[in-house]
XYZ file of N, CA, C and O in Angstrom:
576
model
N -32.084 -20.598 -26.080
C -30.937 -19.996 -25.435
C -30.111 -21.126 -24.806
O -30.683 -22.008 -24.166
N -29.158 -21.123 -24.924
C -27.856 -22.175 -24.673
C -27.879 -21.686 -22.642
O -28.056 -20.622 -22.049
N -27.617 -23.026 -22.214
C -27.494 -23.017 -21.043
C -25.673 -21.794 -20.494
O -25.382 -21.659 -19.305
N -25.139 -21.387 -21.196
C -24.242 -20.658 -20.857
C -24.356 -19.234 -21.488
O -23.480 -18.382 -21.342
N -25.409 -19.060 -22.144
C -25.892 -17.748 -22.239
C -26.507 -17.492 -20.971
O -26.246 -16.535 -20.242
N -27.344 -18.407 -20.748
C -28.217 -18.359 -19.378
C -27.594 -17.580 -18.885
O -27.690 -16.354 -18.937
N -26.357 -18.708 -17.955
C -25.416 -17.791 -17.053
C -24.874 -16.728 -17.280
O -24.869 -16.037 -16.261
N -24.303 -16.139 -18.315
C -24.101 -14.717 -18.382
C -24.585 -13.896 -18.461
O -24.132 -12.883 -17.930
N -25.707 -13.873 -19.127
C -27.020 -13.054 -18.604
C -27.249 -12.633 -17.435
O -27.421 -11.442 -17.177
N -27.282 -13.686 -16.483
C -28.189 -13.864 -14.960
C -25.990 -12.945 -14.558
O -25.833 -11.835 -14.049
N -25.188 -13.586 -14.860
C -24.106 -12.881 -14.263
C -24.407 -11.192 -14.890
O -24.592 -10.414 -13.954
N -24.450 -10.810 -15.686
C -24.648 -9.431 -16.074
C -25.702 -9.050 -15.725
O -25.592 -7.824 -15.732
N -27.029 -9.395 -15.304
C -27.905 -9.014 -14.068
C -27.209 -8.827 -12.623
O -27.278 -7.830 -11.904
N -26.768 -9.603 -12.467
C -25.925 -9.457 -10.868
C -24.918 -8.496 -11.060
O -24.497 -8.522 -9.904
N -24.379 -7.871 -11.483
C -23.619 -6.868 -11.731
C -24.188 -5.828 -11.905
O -23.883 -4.893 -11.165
N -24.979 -5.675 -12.707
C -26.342 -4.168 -12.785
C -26.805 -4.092 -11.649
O -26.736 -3.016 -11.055
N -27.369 -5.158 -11.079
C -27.994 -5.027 -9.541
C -26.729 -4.279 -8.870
O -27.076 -3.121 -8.640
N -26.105 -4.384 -8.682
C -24.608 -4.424 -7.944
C -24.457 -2.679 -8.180
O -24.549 -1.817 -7.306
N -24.198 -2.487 -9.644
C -24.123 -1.127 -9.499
C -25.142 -0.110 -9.636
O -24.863 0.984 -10.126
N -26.338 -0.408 -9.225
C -27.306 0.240 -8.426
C -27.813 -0.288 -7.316
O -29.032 -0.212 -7.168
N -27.075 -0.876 -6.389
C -27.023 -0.523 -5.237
C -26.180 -0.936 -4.335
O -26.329 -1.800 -3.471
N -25.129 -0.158 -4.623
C -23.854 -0.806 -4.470
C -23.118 -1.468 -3.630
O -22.005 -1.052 -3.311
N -23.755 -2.869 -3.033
C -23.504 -4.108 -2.473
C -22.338 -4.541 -2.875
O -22.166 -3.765 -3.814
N -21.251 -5.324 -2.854
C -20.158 -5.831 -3.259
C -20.720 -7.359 -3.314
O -20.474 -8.199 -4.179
N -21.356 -7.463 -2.416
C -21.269 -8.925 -2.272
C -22.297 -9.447 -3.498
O -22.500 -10.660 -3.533
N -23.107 -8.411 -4.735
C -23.511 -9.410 -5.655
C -22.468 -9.528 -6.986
O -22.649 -9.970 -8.121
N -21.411 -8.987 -6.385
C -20.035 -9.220 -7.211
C -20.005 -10.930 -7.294
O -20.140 -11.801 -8.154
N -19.699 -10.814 -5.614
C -19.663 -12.364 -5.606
C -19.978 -13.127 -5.899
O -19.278 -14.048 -6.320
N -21.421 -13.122 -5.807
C -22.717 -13.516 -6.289
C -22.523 -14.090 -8.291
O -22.610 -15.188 -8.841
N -22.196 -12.461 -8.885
C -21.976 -12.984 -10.435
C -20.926 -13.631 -10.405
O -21.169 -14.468 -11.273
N -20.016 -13.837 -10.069
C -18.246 -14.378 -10.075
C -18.628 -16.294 -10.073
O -18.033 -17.195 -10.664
N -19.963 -16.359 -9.063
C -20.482 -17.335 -9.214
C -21.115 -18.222 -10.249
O -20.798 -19.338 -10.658
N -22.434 -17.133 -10.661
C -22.679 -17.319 -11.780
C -22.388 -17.471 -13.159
O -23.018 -18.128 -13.988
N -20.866 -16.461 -13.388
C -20.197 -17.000 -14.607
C -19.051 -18.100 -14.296
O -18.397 -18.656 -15.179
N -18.948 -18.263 -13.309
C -18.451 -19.728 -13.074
C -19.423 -21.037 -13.854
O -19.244 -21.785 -14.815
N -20.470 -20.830 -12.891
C -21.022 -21.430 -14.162
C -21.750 -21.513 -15.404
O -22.491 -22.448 -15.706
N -21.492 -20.419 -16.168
C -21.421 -19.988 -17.516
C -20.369 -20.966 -18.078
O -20.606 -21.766 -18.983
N -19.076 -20.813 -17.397
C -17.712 -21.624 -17.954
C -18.182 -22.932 -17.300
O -17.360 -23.764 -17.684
N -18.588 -23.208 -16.944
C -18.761 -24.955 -16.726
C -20.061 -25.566 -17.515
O -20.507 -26.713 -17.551
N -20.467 -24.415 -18.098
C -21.741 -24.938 -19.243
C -20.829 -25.300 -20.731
O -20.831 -26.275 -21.483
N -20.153 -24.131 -20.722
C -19.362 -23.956 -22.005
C -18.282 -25.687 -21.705
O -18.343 -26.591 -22.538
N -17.582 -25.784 -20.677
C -16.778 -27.126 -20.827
C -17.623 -28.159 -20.937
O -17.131 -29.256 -21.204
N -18.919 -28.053 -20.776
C -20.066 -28.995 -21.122
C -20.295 -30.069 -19.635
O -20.236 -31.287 -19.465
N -20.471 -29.330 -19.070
C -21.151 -29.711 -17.586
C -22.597 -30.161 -17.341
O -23.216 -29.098 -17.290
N -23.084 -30.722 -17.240
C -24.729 -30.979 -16.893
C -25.170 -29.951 -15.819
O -24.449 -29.725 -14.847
N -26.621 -29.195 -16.042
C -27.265 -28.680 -14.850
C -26.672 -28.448 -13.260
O -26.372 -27.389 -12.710
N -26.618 -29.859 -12.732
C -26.089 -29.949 -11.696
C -24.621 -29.548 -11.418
O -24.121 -29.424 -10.300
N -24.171 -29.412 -12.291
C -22.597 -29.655 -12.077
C -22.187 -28.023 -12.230
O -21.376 -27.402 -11.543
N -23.248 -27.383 -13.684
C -23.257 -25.983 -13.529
C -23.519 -25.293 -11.584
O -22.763 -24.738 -10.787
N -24.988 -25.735 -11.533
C -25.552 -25.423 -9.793
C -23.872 -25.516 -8.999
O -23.226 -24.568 -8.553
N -23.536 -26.794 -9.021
C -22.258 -26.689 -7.598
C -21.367 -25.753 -8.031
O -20.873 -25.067 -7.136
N -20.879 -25.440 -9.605
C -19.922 -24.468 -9.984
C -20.502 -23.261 -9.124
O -19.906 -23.042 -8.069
N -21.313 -22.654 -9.357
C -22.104 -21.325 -8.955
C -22.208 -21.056 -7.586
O -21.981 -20.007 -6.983
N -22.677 -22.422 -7.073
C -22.978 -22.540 -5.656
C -21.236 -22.512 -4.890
O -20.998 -21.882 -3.859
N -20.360 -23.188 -5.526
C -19.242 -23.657 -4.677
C -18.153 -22.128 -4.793
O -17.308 -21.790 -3.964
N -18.478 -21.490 -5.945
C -17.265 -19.806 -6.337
C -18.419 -18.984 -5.697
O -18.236 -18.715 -4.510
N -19.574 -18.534 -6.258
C -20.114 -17.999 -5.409
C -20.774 -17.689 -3.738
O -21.013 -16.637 -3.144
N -20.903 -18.982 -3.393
C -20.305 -18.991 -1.952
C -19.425 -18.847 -1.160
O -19.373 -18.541 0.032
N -18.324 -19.233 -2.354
C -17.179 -18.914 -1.577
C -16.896 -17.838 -1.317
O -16.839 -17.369 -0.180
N -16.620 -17.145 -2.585
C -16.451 -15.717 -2.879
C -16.809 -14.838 -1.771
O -16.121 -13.983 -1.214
N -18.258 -15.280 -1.508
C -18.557 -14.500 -0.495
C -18.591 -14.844 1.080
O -19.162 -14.184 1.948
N -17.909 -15.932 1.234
C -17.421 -16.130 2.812
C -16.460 -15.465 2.886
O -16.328 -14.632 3.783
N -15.480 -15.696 1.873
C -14.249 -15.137 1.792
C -14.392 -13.692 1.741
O -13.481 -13.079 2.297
N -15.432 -12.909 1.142
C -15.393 -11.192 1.281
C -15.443 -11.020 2.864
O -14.671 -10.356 3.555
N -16.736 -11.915 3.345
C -17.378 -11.482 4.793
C -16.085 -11.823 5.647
O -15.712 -11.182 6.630
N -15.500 -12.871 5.142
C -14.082 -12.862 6.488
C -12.857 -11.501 6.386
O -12.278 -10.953 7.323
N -12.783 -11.329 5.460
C -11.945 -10.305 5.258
C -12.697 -9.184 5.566
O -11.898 -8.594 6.293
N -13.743 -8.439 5.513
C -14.367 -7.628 5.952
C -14.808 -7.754 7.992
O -15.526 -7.151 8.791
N -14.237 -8.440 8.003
C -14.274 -9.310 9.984
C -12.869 -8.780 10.283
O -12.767 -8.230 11.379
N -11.730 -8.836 9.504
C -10.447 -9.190 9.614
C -10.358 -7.484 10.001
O -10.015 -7.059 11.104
N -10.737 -6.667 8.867
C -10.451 -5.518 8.989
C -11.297 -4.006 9.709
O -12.127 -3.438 8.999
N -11.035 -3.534 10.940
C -12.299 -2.576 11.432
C -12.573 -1.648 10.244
O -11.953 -1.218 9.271
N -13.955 -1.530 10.854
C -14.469 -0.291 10.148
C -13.715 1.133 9.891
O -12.636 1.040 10.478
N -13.798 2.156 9.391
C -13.240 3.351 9.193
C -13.659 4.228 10.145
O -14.886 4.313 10.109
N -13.337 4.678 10.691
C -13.950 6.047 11.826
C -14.683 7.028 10.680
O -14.340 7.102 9.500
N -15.830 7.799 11.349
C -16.847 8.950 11.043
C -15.613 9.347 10.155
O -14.392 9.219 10.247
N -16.848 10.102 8.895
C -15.659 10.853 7.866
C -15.461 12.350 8.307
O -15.215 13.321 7.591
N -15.650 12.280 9.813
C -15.240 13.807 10.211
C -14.117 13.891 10.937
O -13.617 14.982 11.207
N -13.401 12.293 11.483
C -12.297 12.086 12.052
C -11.295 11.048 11.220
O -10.421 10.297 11.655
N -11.682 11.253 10.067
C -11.118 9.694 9.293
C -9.872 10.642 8.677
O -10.125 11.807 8.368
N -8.439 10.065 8.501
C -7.509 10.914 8.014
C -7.800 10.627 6.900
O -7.951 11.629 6.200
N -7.998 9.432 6.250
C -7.923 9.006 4.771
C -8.938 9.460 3.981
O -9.174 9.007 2.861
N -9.628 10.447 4.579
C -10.487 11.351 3.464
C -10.400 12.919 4.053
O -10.922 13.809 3.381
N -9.752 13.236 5.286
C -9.506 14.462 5.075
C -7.869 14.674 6.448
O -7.725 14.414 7.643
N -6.948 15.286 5.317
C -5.589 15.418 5.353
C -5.477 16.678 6.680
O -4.333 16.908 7.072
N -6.325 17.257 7.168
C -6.125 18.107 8.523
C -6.015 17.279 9.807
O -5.396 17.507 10.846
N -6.668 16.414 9.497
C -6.594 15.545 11.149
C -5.178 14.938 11.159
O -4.582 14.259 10.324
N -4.751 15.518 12.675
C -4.194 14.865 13.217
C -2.700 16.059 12.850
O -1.559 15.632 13.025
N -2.851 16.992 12.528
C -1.952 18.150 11.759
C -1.755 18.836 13.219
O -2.518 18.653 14.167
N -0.640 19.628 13.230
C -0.712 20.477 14.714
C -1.104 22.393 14.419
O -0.887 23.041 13.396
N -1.570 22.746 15.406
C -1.819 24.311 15.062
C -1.350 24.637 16.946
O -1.191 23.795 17.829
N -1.248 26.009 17.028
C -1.011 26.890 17.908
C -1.989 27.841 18.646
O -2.410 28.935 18.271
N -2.223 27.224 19.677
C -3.467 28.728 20.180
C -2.908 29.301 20.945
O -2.234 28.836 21.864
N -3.162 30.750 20.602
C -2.447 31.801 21.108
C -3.261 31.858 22.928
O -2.721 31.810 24.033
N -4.444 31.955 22.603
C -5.703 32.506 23.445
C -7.169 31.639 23.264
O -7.727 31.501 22.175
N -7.589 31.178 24.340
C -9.320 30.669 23.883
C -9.978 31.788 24.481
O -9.494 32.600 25.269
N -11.733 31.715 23.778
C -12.250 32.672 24.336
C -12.991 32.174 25.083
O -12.911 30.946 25.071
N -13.758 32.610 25.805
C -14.778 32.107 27.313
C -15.869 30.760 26.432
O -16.157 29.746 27.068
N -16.237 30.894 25.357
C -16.557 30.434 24.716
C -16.443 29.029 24.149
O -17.252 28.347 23.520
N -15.055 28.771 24.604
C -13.945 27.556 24.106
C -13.926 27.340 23.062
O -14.060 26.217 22.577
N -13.631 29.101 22.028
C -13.532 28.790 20.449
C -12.306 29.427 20.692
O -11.782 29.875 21.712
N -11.942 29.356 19.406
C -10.583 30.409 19.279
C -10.445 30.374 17.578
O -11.080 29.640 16.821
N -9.513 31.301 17.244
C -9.017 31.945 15.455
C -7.425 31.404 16.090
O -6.855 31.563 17.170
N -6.996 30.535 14.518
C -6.051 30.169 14.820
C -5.329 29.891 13.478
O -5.934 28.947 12.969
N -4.151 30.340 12.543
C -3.535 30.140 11.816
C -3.122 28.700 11.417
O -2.625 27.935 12.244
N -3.354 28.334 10.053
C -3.243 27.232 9.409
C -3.554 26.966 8.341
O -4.731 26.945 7.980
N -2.580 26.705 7.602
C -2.399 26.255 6.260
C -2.866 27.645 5.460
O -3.773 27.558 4.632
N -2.041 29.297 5.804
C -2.027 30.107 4.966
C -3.342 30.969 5.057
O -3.512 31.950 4.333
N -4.361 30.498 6.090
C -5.678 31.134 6.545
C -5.681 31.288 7.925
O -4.718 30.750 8.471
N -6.655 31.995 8.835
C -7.099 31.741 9.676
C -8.380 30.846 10.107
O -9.459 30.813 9.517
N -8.115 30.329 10.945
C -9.720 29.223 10.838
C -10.443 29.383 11.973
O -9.832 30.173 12.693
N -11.404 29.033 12.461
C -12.215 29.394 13.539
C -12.114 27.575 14.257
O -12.658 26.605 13.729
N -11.443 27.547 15.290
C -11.545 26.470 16.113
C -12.519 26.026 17.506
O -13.092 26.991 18.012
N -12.661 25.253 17.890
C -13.253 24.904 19.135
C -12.182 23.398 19.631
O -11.327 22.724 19.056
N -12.762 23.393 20.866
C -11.859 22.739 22.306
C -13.131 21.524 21.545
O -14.226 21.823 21.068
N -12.492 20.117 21.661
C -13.551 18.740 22.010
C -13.718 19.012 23.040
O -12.968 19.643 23.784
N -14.862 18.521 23.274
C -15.564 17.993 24.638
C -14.481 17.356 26.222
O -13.833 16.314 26.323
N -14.636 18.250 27.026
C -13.713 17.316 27.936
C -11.953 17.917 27.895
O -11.096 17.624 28.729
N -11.780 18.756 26.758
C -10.319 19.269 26.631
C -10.189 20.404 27.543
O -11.042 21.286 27.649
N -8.902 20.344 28.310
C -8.582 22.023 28.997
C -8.432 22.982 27.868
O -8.168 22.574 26.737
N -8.608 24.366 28.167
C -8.707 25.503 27.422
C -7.800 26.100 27.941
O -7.950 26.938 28.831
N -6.204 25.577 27.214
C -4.874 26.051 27.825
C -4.270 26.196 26.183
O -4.398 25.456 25.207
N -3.506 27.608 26.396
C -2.997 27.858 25.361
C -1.832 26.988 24.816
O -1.372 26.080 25.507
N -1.435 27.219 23.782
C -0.156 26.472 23.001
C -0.518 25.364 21.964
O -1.518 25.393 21.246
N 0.456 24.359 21.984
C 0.057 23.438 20.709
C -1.130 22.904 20.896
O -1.578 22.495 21.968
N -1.889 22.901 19.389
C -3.133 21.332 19.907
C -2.984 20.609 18.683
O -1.956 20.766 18.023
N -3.869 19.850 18.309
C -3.812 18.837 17.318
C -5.113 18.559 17.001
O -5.935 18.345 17.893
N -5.514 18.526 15.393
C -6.424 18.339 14.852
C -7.499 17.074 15.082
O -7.217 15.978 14.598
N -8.591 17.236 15.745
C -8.888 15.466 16.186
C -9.879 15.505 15.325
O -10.066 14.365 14.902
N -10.968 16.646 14.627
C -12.350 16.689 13.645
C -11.950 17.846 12.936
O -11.201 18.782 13.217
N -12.835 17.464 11.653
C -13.207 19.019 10.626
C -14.492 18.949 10.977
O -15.065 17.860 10.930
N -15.106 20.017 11.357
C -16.778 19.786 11.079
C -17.304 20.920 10.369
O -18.042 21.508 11.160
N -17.292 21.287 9.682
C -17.873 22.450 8.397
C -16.485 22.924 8.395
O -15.477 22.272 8.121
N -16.577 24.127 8.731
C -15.225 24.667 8.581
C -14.245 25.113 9.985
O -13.323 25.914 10.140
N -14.942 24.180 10.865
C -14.477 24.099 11.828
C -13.235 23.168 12.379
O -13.453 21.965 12.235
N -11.888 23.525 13.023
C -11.234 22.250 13.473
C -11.851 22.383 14.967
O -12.329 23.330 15.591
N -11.621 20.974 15.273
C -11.820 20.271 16.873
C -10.015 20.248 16.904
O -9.074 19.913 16.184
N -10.278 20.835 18.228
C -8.756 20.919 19.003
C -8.795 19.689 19.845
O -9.772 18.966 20.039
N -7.502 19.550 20.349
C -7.090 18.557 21.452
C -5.681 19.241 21.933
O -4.915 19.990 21.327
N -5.653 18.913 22.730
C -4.219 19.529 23.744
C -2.863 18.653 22.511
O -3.283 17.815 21.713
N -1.958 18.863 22.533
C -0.919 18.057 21.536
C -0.386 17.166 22.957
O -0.448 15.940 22.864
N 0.096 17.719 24.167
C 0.524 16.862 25.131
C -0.285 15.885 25.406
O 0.407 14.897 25.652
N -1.504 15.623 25.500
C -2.310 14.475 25.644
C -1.638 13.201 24.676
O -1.518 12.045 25.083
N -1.218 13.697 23.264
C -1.315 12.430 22.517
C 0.303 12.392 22.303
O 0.822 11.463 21.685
């Protein structure tokens, strides 16, 4: 086996690994390794393959981990807008019940709401802050 089969091999291992269990960073990892695949093929010695691999694949992945530093995490996917389009929407309570639930019109249904934690149980606008089953979490709209 030719020293740049090697590497693509071992890079198409790092990629299978990758998509069973879906790490990003052994992306990096292969991006490395067929780096030096192509520095076998321009006819590189051993060593020179190693720093190719070592120098893209390291990098690769400082460079993921800084950009992953750069940017916060996503909020719980029960308050995250970018996977569900109710948060942050406004609705109307007519009435809460002793309970601090209330039925409240939206989007062509009625839905069964509750007050977050800590909210007054005063009628009028609120604003979507959670979905949690089929529940919205209210918030006062004047707060925000």
């Amino acid at each position: 086996m030719s020293p740049s089969t090697f590497w693509w091999v071992a890079a198409g291992v790092a990629v299978a690994a990758e998509l069973a269990t879906g790490t990003f960073y052994l992306l990096m990892f292969a991006l490395g390794l067929a780096a030096a695949a192509i520095a076998a093929l321009m006819g590189f010695k051993l060593p020179g393959q190693l720093v190719m691999a070592a120098v893209v694949g390291g990098g690769a992945v400082a460079l993921w981990h800084w950009r992953r530093l750069q940017h916060p995490p996503a909020g719980p996917v029960r308050e995250n807008r970018d996977v569900n389009i109710d948060i942050g929407e406004r609705v109307t309570v007519a009435a809460w019940a002793d309970d601090r639930t209330a039925r409240v019109p939206y989007r062509g249904s009625t839905w069964t709401a509750r007050l977050a934690p800590g909210a007054p149980a005063q009628p009028g606008e609120h604003v979507v802050q959670a979905v949690e089953g089929n529940w919205l979490v209210l918030v006062p709209a004047a707060g925000r």
